[in-house]
C-alpha cells in the first residue's frame, strides 16, 4: 500500500488529533481515506453508500480519537476496524429499511463529494496481498473484511469454533502487516 509520508510521526498526528487540531484531521483524511474507502466499497458494493460510510467513519474517528491507544495496536488497524464496522452497520441498516444516521458538523470542511480520485482496493494491491495468505486465513479475511460477516457468523458458516476464527483473523492480519512492510 502506497501512502504519502506525513510531515511528522504518527504519534504526533495522534496527539494533534487528540488535541482537536483541524489541520491534523485533514492530514489524517488525506493519508488514510483512499485505503478506507477501498475496504468500505468492498463491503457495501455501492459507491454512493461507500462515500457516505467513509464520511460516517471519519465522524466516528474524530469523536473517538481520544480513546485510541497505540499500545493496543497501530493507528491504521484502529481506523480500519471503525470503517469496517461502520460499513457492516450500513449494510444491516440498509437491509432493515432504515436510513443511515449522519452527523457531518465535525467534518463539513472536508468535501467528501468533490470529484477526487479514490483508488480501489485493487489499486492498493490488497487483493494480491490477501491472495498470498494461506487458504484458511484468506477465507476468514474475505468473509470478515470483504463480505461483512461477524466473527460469530463466520464460525457458524464454516462450522468452526469462534476461538479458531478469531485466531485465524489475528494471524492473517499479522501476516498482512508483514506483507505490507508495516
mmCIF file of C-alpha atoms in Angstrom:
data_model
loop_
_atom_site.group_PDB
_atom_site.id
_atom_site.type_symbol
_atom_site.label_atom_id
_atom_site.label_comp_id
_atom_site.label_asym_id
_atom_site.label_seq_id
_atom_site.Cartn_x
_atom_site.Cartn_y
_atom_site.Cartn_z
ATOM 1 C CA UNK A 1 0.000 0.000 0.000
ATOM 2 C CA UNK A 2 1.451 3.301 -1.014
ATOM 3 C CA UNK A 3 0.768 6.171 1.331
ATOM 4 C CA UNK A 4 2.357 9.585 1.271
ATOM 5 C CA UNK A 5 4.632 10.477 4.126
ATOM 6 C CA UNK A 6 3.267 12.537 6.972
ATOM 7 C CA UNK A 7 5.167 15.723 7.807
ATOM 8 C CA UNK A 8 5.628 14.252 11.308
ATOM 9 C CA UNK A 9 5.338 10.911 13.071
ATOM 10 C CA UNK A 10 2.105 9.010 13.526
ATOM 11 C CA UNK A 11 2.390 9.554 17.291
ATOM 12 C CA UNK A 12 2.474 13.324 16.786
ATOM 13 C CA UNK A 13 -0.503 13.094 14.412
ATOM 14 C CA UNK A 14 -2.486 11.221 17.069
ATOM 15 C CA UNK A 15 -1.501 13.771 19.708
ATOM 16 C CA UNK A 16 -2.628 16.632 17.455
ATOM 17 C CA UNK A 17 -5.895 14.838 16.718
ATOM 18 C CA UNK A 18 -6.491 14.268 20.413
ATOM 19 C CA UNK A 19 -5.883 17.999 20.899
ATOM 20 C CA UNK A 20 -8.622 18.554 18.271
ATOM 21 C CA UNK A 21 -6.403 20.255 15.682
ATOM 22 C CA UNK A 22 -8.400 20.557 12.477
ATOM 23 C CA UNK A 23 -5.301 20.502 10.244
ATOM 24 C CA UNK A 24 -4.331 17.144 11.726
ATOM 25 C CA UNK A 25 -7.778 15.829 10.811
ATOM 26 C CA UNK A 26 -7.248 16.948 7.202
ATOM 27 C CA UNK A 27 -3.887 15.153 7.160
ATOM 28 C CA UNK A 28 -5.473 12.019 8.600
ATOM 29 C CA UNK A 29 -8.193 12.125 5.951
ATOM 30 C CA UNK A 30 -5.724 12.692 3.113
ATOM 31 C CA UNK A 31 -3.458 9.929 4.381
ATOM 32 C CA UNK A 32 -5.987 7.185 5.067
ATOM 33 C CA UNK A 33 -9.241 7.860 3.191
ATOM 34 C CA UNK A 34 -8.238 6.091 -0.049
ATOM 35 C CA UNK A 35 -7.435 2.818 1.731
ATOM 36 C CA UNK A 36 -10.506 3.011 3.973
ATOM 37 C CA UNK A 37 -12.743 3.846 1.015
ATOM 38 C CA UNK A 38 -11.482 0.774 -0.842
ATOM 39 C CA UNK A 39 -12.269 -1.543 2.058
ATOM 40 C CA UNK A 40 -15.674 0.068 2.648
ATOM 41 C CA UNK A 41 -16.569 -0.228 -1.045
ATOM 42 C CA UNK A 42 -15.679 -3.923 -0.961
ATOM 43 C CA UNK A 43 -18.162 -4.410 1.903
ATOM 44 C CA UNK A 44 -21.093 -2.245 0.751
ATOM 45 C CA UNK A 45 -20.577 -2.678 -3.031
ATOM 46 C CA UNK A 46 -22.091 0.698 -3.872
ATOM 47 C CA UNK A 47 -20.058 3.862 -4.476
ATOM 48 C CA UNK A 48 -22.593 6.326 -3.079
ATOM 49 C CA UNK A 49 -23.092 4.252 0.054
ATOM 50 C CA UNK A 50 -19.311 3.834 0.364
ATOM 51 C CA UNK A 51 -18.830 7.625 0.290
ATOM 52 C CA UNK A 52 -21.494 8.040 2.981
ATOM 53 C CA UNK A 53 -19.949 5.294 5.108
ATOM 54 C CA UNK A 54 -16.493 6.841 4.697
ATOM 55 C CA UNK A 55 -17.887 10.138 5.973
ATOM 56 C CA UNK A 56 -19.625 8.397 8.875
ATOM 57 C CA UNK A 57 -16.383 6.575 9.661
ATOM 58 C CA UNK A 58 -14.413 9.802 9.879
ATOM 59 C CA UNK A 59 -17.055 11.313 12.151
ATOM 60 C CA UNK A 60 -16.659 8.292 14.447
ATOM 61 C CA UNK A 61 -12.882 8.542 14.224
ATOM 62 C CA UNK A 62 -12.999 12.229 15.196
ATOM 63 C CA UNK A 63 -15.321 11.527 18.095
ATOM 64 C CA UNK A 64 -13.372 8.521 19.358
ATOM 65 C CA UNK A 65 -9.763 9.536 18.762
ATOM 66 C CA UNK A 66 -9.325 10.345 22.478
ATOM 67 C CA UNK A 67 -9.844 6.632 23.184
ATOM 68 C CA UNK A 68 -7.165 5.473 20.707
ATOM 69 C CA UNK A 69 -4.321 3.697 22.489
ATOM 70 C CA UNK A 70 -1.172 2.984 20.479
ATOM 71 C CA UNK A 71 -0.285 0.247 22.973
ATOM 72 C CA UNK A 72 -3.283 -1.768 21.742
ATOM 73 C CA UNK A 73 -2.479 -1.515 18.034
ATOM 74 C CA UNK A 74 -1.446 0.630 15.100
ATOM 75 C CA UNK A 75 -3.500 3.642 14.072
ATOM 76 C CA UNK A 76 -4.336 2.172 10.666
ATOM 77 C CA UNK A 77 -5.720 -1.001 12.245
ATOM 78 C CA UNK A 78 -7.883 1.079 14.580
ATOM 79 C CA UNK A 79 -9.144 3.200 11.653
ATOM 80 C CA UNK A 80 -9.780 0.107 9.548
ATOM 81 C CA UNK A 81 -11.866 -1.501 12.282
ATOM 82 C CA UNK A 82 -14.006 1.624 12.636
ATOM 83 C CA UNK A 83 -14.523 1.813 8.870
ATOM 84 C CA UNK A 84 -15.291 -1.893 8.533
ATOM 85 C CA UNK A 85 -17.744 -1.868 11.440
ATOM 86 C CA UNK A 86 -19.444 1.235 10.075
ATOM 87 C CA UNK A 87 -19.769 -0.451 6.671
ATOM 88 C CA UNK A 88 -21.282 -3.558 8.255
ATOM 89 C CA UNK A 89 -23.710 -1.386 10.220
ATOM 90 C CA UNK A 90 -24.688 0.378 6.986
ATOM 91 C CA UNK A 91 -25.389 -2.954 5.303
ATOM 92 C CA UNK A 92 -27.537 -4.083 8.193
ATOM 93 C CA UNK A 93 -29.358 -0.757 8.284
ATOM 94 C CA UNK A 94 -29.945 -0.828 4.534
ATOM 95 C CA UNK A 95 -31.284 -4.359 4.743
ATOM 96 C CA UNK A 96 -33.634 -3.421 7.556
ATOM 97 C CA UNK A 97 -35.016 -0.474 5.591
ATOM 98 C CA UNK A 98 -33.744 2.234 7.908
ATOM 99 C CA UNK A 99 -31.591 5.135 6.822
ATOM 100 C CA UNK A 100 -28.000 5.650 7.906
ATOM 101 C CA UNK A 101 -27.736 8.353 10.524
ATOM 102 C CA UNK A 102 -25.210 11.064 9.578
ATOM 103 C CA UNK A 103 -23.589 13.712 11.649
ATOM 104 C CA UNK A 104 -21.446 15.912 9.433
ATOM 105 C CA UNK A 105 -20.859 19.000 11.559
ATOM 106 C CA UNK A 106 -17.340 17.862 12.531
ATOM 107 C CA UNK A 107 -16.195 17.096 9.003
ATOM 108 C CA UNK A 108 -18.119 19.661 6.993
ATOM 109 C CA UNK A 109 -14.887 21.327 5.951
ATOM 110 C CA UNK A 110 -13.793 18.093 4.260
ATOM 111 C CA UNK A 111 -15.717 17.910 1.000
ATOM 112 C CA UNK A 112 -16.284 14.214 0.540
ATOM 113 C CA UNK A 113 -18.409 14.771 -2.544
ATOM 114 C CA UNK A 114 -15.769 16.541 -4.598
ATOM 115 C CA UNK A 115 -14.629 14.648 -7.649
ATOM 116 C CA UNK A 116 -11.344 13.333 -6.307
ATOM 117 C CA UNK A 117 -9.699 10.082 -7.244
ATOM 118 C CA UNK A 118 -10.413 7.365 -4.716
ATOM 119 C CA UNK A 119 -8.251 4.350 -5.501
ATOM 120 C CA UNK A 120 -9.901 0.987 -5.445
ATOM 121 C CA UNK A 121 -8.858 -1.888 -3.237
ATOM 122 C CA UNK A 122 -7.182 -3.349 -6.335
ATOM 123 C CA UNK A 123 -5.038 -0.208 -6.756
ATOM 124 C CA UNK A 124 -3.791 -0.653 -3.213
ATOM 125 C CA UNK A 125 -2.606 -4.219 -4.031
ATOM 126 C CA UNK A 126 -4.816 -5.538 -1.247
ATOM 127 C CA UNK A 127 -6.216 -8.470 -3.254
ATOM 128 C CA UNK A 128 -2.684 -9.554 -4.186
ATOM 129 C CA UNK A 129 -1.616 -9.433 -0.555
ATOM 130 C CA UNK A 130 -4.708 -11.303 0.659
ATOM 131 C CA UNK A 131 -4.165 -13.957 -2.030
ATOM 132 C CA UNK A 132 -0.705 -14.594 -0.551
ATOM 133 C CA UNK A 133 -2.294 -15.768 2.714
ATOM 134 C CA UNK A 134 -2.797 -19.448 3.348
ATOM 135 C CA UNK A 135 -6.294 -20.582 2.271
ATOM 136 C CA UNK A 136 -7.746 -20.847 5.805
ATOM 137 C CA UNK A 137 -6.660 -17.317 6.688
ATOM 138 C CA UNK A 138 -7.680 -15.899 3.308
ATOM 139 C CA UNK A 139 -11.160 -17.390 3.701
ATOM 140 C CA UNK A 140 -11.837 -15.742 7.066
ATOM 141 C CA UNK A 141 -10.408 -12.383 5.909
ATOM 142 C CA UNK A 142 -12.629 -12.480 2.807
ATOM 143 C CA UNK A 143 -15.691 -13.212 4.917
ATOM 144 C CA UNK A 144 -14.960 -10.777 7.758
ATOM 145 C CA UNK A 145 -13.473 -7.804 5.919
ATOM 146 C CA UNK A 146 -14.917 -8.029 2.422
ATOM 147 C CA UNK A 147 -18.274 -9.727 2.932
ATOM 148 C CA UNK A 148 -19.207 -8.071 6.202
ATOM 149 C CA UNK A 149 -19.607 -11.180 8.350
ATOM 150 C CA UNK A 150 -19.054 -11.003 12.086
ATOM 151 C CA UNK A 151 -16.660 -13.476 13.699
ATOM 152 C CA UNK A 152 -19.655 -15.352 15.090
ATOM 153 C CA UNK A 153 -21.285 -15.597 11.648
ATOM 154 C CA UNK A 154 -18.039 -16.905 10.137
ATOM 155 C CA UNK A 155 -17.790 -19.517 12.877
ATOM 156 C CA UNK A 156 -21.324 -20.697 12.088
ATOM 157 C CA UNK A 157 -20.839 -20.593 8.311
ATOM 158 C CA UNK A 158 -17.566 -22.554 8.426
ATOM 159 C CA UNK A 159 -18.630 -24.776 11.334
ATOM 160 C CA UNK A 160 -15.572 -23.730 13.351
ATOM 161 C CA UNK A 161 -15.154 -22.755 16.998
ATOM 162 C CA UNK A 162 -15.271 -18.978 17.494
ATOM 163 C CA UNK A 163 -11.778 -19.022 19.005
ATOM 164 C CA UNK A 164 -10.397 -20.645 15.849
ATOM 165 C CA UNK A 165 -11.955 -17.942 13.676
ATOM 166 C CA UNK A 166 -10.539 -15.183 15.877
ATOM 167 C CA UNK A 167 -7.093 -16.806 15.845
ATOM 168 C CA UNK A 168 -7.148 -17.097 12.044
ATOM 169 C CA UNK A 169 -8.193 -13.466 11.662
ATOM 170 C CA UNK A 170 -5.460 -12.299 14.019
ATOM 171 C CA UNK A 171 -2.843 -14.475 12.309
ATOM 172 C CA UNK A 172 -3.953 -13.249 8.884
ATOM 173 C CA UNK A 173 -3.757 -9.605 9.973
ATOM 174 C CA UNK A 174 -0.274 -10.173 11.380
ATOM 175 C CA UNK A 175 0.788 -11.815 8.138
ATOM 176 C CA UNK A 176 -0.714 -8.974 6.069
ATOM 177 C CA UNK A 177 1.144 -6.485 8.240
ATOM 178 C CA UNK A 178 4.389 -8.232 7.305
ATOM 179 C CA UNK A 179 3.425 -8.348 3.635
ATOM 180 C CA UNK A 180 2.757 -4.599 3.655
ATOM 181 C CA UNK A 181 6.026 -3.999 5.475
ATOM 182 C CA UNK A 182 4.476 -2.173 8.432
#
